[in-house]
Short mmCIF file of C-alpha atoms and ligand atoms in Angstrom, two decimals:
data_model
loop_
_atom_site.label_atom_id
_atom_site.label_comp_id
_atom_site.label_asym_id
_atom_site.label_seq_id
_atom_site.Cartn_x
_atom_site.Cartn_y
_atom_site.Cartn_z
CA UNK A 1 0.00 0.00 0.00
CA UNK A 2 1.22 3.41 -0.87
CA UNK A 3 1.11 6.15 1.57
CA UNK A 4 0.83 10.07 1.80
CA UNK A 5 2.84 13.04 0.30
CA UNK A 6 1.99 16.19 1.56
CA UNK A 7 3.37 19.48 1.24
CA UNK A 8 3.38 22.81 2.73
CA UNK A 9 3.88 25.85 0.74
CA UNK A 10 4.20 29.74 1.46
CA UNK A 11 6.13 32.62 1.62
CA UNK A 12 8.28 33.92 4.87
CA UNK A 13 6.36 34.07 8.12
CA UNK A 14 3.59 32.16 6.52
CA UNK A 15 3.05 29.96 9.27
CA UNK A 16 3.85 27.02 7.24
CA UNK A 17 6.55 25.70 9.27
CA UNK A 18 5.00 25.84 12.88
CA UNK A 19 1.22 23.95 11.43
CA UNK A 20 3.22 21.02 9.91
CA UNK A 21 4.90 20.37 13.55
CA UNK A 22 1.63 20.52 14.82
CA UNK A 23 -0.39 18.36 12.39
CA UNK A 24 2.30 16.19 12.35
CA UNK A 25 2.05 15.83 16.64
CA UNK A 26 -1.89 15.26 15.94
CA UNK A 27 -1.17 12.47 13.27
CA UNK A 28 1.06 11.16 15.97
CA UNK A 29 -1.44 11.01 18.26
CA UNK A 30 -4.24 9.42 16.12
CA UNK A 31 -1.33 6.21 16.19
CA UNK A 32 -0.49 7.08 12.21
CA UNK A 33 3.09 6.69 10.59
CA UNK A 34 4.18 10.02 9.74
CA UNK A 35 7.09 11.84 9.36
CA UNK A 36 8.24 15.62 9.33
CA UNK A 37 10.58 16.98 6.51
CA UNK A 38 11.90 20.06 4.91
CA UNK A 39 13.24 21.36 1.89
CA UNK A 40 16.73 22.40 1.02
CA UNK A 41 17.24 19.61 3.36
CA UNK A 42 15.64 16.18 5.36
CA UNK A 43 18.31 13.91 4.59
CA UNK A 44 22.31 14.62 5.81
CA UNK A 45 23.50 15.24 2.04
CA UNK A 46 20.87 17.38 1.19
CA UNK A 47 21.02 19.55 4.57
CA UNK A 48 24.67 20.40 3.75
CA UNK A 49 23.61 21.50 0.18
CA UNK A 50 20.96 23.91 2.45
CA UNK A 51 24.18 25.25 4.09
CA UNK A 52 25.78 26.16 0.94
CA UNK A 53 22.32 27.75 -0.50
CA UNK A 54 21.47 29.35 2.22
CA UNK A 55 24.37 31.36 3.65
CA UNK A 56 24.27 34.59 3.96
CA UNK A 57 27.79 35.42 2.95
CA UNK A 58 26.52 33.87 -0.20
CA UNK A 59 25.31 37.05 -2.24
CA UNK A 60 27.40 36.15 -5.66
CA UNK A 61 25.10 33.13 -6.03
CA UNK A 62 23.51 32.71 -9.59
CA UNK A 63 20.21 32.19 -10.06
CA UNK A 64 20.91 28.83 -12.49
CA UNK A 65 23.38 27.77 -9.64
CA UNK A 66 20.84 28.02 -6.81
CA UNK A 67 18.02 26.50 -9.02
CA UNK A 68 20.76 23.11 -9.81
CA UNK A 69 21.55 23.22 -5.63
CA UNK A 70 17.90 23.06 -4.70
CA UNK A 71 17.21 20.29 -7.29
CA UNK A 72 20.19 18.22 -6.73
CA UNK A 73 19.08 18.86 -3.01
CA UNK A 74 15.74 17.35 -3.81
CA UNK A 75 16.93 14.39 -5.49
CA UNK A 76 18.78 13.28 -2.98
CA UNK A 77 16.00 13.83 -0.11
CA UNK A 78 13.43 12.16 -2.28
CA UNK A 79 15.05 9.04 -2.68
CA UNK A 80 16.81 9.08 0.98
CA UNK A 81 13.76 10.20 2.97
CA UNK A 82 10.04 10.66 1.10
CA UNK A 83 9.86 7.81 -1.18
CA UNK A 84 11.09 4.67 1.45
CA UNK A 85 8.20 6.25 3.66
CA UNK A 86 5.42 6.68 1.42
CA UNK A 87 5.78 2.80 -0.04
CA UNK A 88 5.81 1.76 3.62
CA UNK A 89 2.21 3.39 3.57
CA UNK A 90 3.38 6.21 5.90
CA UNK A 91 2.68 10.26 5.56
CA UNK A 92 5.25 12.52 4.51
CA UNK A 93 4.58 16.24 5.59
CA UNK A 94 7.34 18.32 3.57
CA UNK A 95 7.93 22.08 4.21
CA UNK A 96 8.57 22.85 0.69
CA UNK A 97 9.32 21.14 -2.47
CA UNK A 98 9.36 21.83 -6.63
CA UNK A 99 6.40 24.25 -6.17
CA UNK A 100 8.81 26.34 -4.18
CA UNK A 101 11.70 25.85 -7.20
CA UNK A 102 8.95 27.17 -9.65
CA UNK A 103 7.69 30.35 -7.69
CA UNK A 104 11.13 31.82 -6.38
CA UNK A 105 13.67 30.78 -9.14
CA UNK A 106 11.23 30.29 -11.95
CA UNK A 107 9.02 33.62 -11.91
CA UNK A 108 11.14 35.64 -8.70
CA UNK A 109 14.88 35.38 -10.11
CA UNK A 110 13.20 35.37 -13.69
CA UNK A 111 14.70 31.86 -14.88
CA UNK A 112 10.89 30.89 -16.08
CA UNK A 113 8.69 28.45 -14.62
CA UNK A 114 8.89 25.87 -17.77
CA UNK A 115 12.88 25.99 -17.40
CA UNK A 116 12.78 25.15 -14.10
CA UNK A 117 9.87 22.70 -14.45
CA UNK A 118 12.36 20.67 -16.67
CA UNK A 119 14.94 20.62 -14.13
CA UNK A 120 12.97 19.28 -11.39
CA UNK A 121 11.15 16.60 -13.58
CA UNK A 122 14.45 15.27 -14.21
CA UNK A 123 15.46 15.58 -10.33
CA UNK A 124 11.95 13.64 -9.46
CA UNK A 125 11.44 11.84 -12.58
CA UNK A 126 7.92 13.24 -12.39
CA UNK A 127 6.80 12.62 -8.99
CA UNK A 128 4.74 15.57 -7.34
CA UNK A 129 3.17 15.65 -3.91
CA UNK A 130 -0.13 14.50 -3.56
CA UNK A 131 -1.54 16.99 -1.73
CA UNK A 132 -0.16 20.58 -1.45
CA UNK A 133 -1.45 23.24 1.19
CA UNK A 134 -0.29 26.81 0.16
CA UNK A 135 0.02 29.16 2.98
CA UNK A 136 -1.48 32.60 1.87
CA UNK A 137 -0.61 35.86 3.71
CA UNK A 138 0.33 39.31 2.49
CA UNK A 139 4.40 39.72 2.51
CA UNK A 140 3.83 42.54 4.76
CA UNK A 141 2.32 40.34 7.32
CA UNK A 142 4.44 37.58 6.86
CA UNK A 143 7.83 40.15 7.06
CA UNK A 144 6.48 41.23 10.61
CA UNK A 145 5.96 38.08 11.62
CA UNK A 146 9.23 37.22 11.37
CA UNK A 147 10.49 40.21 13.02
CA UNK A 148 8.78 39.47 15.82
CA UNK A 149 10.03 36.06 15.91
CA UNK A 150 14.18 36.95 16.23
CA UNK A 151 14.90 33.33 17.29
CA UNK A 152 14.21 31.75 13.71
CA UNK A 153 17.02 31.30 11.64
CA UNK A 154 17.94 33.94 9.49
CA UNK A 155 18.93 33.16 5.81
CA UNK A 156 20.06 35.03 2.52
CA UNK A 157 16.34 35.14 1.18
CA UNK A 158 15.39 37.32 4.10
CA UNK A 159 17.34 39.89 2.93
CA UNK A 160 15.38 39.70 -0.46
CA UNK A 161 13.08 43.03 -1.16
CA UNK A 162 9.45 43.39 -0.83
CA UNK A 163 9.11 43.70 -4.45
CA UNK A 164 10.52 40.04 -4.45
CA UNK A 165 7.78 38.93 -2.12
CA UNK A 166 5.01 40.10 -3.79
CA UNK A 167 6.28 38.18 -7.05
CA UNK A 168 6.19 34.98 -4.58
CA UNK A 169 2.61 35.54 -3.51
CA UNK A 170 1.52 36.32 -6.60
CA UNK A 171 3.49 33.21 -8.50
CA UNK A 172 1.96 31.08 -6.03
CA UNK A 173 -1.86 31.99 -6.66
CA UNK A 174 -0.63 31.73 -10.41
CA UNK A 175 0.06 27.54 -9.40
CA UNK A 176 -2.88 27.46 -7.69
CA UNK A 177 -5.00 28.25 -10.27
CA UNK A 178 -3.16 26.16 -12.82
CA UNK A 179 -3.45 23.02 -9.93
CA UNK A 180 -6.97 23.64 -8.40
CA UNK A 181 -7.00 20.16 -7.60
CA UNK A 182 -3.19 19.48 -6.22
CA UNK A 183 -3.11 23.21 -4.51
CA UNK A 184 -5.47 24.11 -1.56
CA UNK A 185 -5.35 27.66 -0.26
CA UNK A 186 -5.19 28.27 3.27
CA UNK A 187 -5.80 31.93 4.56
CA UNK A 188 -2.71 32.23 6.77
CA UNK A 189 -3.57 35.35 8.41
CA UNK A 190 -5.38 33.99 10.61
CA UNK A 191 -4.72 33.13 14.09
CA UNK A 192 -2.37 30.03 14.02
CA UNK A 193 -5.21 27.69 15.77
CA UNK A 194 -7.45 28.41 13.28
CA UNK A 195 -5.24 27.89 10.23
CA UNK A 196 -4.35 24.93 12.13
CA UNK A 197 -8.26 23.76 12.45
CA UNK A 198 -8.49 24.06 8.14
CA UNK A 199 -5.23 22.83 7.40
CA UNK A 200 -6.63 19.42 9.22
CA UNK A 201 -9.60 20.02 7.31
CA UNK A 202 -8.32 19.71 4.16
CA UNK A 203 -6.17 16.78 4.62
CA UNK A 204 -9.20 14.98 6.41
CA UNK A 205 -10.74 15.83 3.06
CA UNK A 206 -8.27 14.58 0.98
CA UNK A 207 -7.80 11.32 2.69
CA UNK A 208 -11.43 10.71 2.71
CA UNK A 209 -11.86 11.09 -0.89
CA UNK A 210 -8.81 9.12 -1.65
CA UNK A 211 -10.48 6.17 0.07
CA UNK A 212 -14.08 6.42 -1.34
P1 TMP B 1 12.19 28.25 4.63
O1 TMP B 1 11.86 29.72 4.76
O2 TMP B 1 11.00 27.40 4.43
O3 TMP B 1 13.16 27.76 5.66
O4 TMP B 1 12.94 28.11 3.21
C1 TMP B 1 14.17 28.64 3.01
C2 TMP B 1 14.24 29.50 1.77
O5 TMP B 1 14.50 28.70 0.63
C3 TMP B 1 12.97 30.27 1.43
O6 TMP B 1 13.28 31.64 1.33
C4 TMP B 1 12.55 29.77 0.08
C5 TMP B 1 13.78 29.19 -0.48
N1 TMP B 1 13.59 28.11 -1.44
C6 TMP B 1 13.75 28.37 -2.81
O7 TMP B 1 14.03 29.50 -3.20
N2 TMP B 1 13.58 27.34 -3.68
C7 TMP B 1 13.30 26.07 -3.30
O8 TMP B 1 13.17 25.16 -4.13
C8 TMP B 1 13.13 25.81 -1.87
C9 TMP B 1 12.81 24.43 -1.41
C10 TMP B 1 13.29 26.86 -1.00
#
């Protein structure tokens, strides 16, 4: 029996992060086999890749050679970590994957979303989650989130304007409407229980259809 893929989706102070942990402890709970993983990262090779992407002292970085680094990191975490789970019939909750590839190198750094597309169907050979919750909230919300919350990590993409932000929202609702079916929209600005609440909803959803 196959199991779950799930992913989580958003830009910066989103939430995203902080719900997974949380459905993930209420999966727990309910006695299910489920697992909690990320993107640049979730397997030891791929987590060092994150180190090189992500470093701040890292402003020369091209936009081809960051798009290669967070497919090569994919690769490598999809075959270590997501797929043995999912064919042992377990859920996989991912923070991030290709959907993230497509909105900030393919429309933010202007590579284009088919280019990078073909790059990450060769890093996957074609596998995409199968269900995605996208984390909607205004940059300006998300921003002072994260202001508030000094203790998270602080990476290169932080630094990025708000310009760039907006061109992640609004790349995202572009996906969305391309993958009704794969992308569910989740109003992140609300309070974190209630995004919590419909995030649940929506996966209860899924599941049930997928068994019917
Ligand atoms: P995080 O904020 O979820 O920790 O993600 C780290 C940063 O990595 C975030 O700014 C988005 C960025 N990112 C990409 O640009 N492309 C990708 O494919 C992934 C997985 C992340």
């Amino acid at each position: 029996m196959s199991g779950l893929f799930i992913t989580f989706e958003g830009g910066e102070g989103a939430g995203k992060t902080t719900v997974l942990q949380q459905v993930k402890e209420k999966f727990e709970q309910d006695g299910m086999q489920v697992i909690a993983t990320r993107e640049p990262g979730g397997s030891v090779i791929a987590e060092k890749v994150r180190d090189v992407i992500l470093d701040p002292l890292h402003t020369e970085m091209d936009a081809r050679t960051e798009a290669l680094l967070y497919a090569a990191a994919r690769r490598q975490h999809l075959v270590e970590t997501v797929i043995p789970h999912v064919k042992k019939g377990g859920i996989v909750l991912c923070d991030r994957f290709v959907d993230s590839s497509l909105v900030y190198q393919g429309v933010a750094r202007g590579i284009g979303i088919d280019e990078v597309l073909q790059l990450n169907l060769f890093a996957t050979e074609g596998m995409m989650p199968d269900l995605t919750l996208y984390f909607d909230v205004k940059p300006e919300v998300g921003l002072a989130r994260i202001a508030e919350h000094k203790g998270r990590e602080f990476n290169r993409l932080d630094q990025e304007s708000i310009a760039f932000h907006h061109k992640v929202r609004k790349a995202y609702l572009h996906l969305q409407e391309r993958e009704p079916k794969r992308i569910h929209t989740i109003d992140a600005s609300e309070q974190i229980g209630d995004v919590l609440t419909k995030s649940l909803q929506e996966i209860q959803a899924f599941m049930e259809k997928k068994t019917t």
